[in-house]
Amino acid sequence: MEKGFKKFLVFSFVIFELLTYPKSLIAQEPANPPPLYGMVFASTTDFPKFKNWGINLVETTLSLTAESNWKSVYDAAITNNIKLIPLLWQNPDTIWTQNFEAGRPFLTFLKNNPQYLNVTYALYMTHEPYRHSTPESLKVVYAKIKAEIPS
């Protein structure tokens, strides 16, 4: 597959995902925010390349229990002027569809580290939401997340 076409596919996927996020989950941005160009499932070792390429948004999977991993990913994002969409995965879906309490340490981490919260563009809340949850249960989880981090 041609290199340019692969980049196009990744970019198209990120744009699709951004357009499907509920607007209320997206952090407040300035009136004229800069355009976002993103990557999915990227390594922090690639962040300096992304900065040079103009990529400023990364969706990344974070370990559910490794706060040191969270810090290193967020520090790399800050260093390279990249916003993050963290995905906390626990098979068969994100943690938010199964157990809000499992995600509380991450929310506390963000709340206690405003520099990390500032580069969090959105939380990847759920993947194929109605396979493992109901609209009502997702509303409950969303309300709990907003209670922890109102912005």
XYZ file of C-alpha atoms in Angstrom, residues 13-107:
95
model
C -10.152 7.428 10.788
C -9.162 10.104 13.314
C -11.423 12.687 11.689
C -14.308 10.201 11.706
C -13.762 9.503 15.396
C -13.531 13.190 16.283
C -16.752 13.929 14.447
C -18.555 11.135 16.269
C -17.601 12.289 19.796
C -20.378 14.011 21.688
C -19.599 17.717 21.727
C -19.995 17.783 25.513
C -17.006 15.428 25.930
C -14.668 17.708 24.027
C -12.719 20.167 26.158
C -13.474 23.849 25.802
C -11.292 25.343 23.074
C -10.566 28.972 22.191
C -12.909 30.738 19.777
C -10.561 30.065 16.837
C -8.704 26.883 17.725
C -5.859 25.737 15.506
C -6.698 22.903 13.113
C -6.164 19.429 14.516
C -4.186 16.796 12.661
C -4.068 13.456 14.404
C -2.708 9.961 14.694
C -4.026 6.852 16.412
C -2.138 4.369 18.618
C 1.194 6.123 18.283
C 4.270 5.585 20.407
C 5.685 8.483 22.415
C 8.968 7.938 20.576
C 7.147 9.180 17.469
C 5.874 12.380 19.097
C 8.906 14.499 18.023
C 8.346 13.414 14.395
C 4.667 14.298 14.692
C 5.533 17.758 15.951
C 7.710 18.292 12.863
C 4.917 16.998 10.599
C 2.313 19.315 12.160
C 0.415 16.521 13.911
C -0.988 17.914 17.145
C -3.495 15.295 18.347
C -2.928 11.662 19.311
C -5.382 9.023 20.439
C -3.429 6.643 22.624
C -4.081 3.617 24.787
C -2.943 3.944 28.391
C -2.373 1.204 30.918
C -5.191 1.081 33.423
C -2.926 0.811 36.452
C 0.438 2.376 35.523
C 0.437 6.001 36.624
C 4.131 6.279 35.709
C 3.097 5.401 32.135
C 0.486 8.139 32.208
C 3.091 10.700 33.269
C 5.579 9.708 30.590
C 2.939 9.847 27.844
C 1.614 13.204 29.033
C 5.109 14.665 29.469
C 5.972 13.620 25.900
C 2.744 15.226 24.670
C 3.486 18.491 26.477
C 7.070 18.553 25.185
C 5.835 18.118 21.614
C 2.737 20.350 21.825
C 0.338 17.446 21.275
C -3.175 17.070 22.672
C -4.241 13.594 23.782
C -7.337 11.459 23.625
C -6.573 8.774 26.216
C -8.181 5.375 25.857
C -8.144 3.202 28.989
C -8.762 -0.299 27.694
C -9.969 -3.340 29.587
C -11.218 -6.210 27.417
C -13.689 -6.280 25.794
C -14.125 -2.487 25.849
C -12.988 0.722 27.494
C -13.154 0.840 31.261
C -15.968 3.395 31.267
C -18.552 0.930 29.972
C -17.778 -1.619 32.653
C -16.868 0.078 35.895
C -16.622 3.776 36.613
C -14.551 3.119 39.724
C -11.807 1.526 37.614
C -11.316 4.881 35.886
C -11.463 7.052 38.998
C -7.661 6.942 39.586
C -7.102 8.315 36.090
C -9.601 11.131 36.647
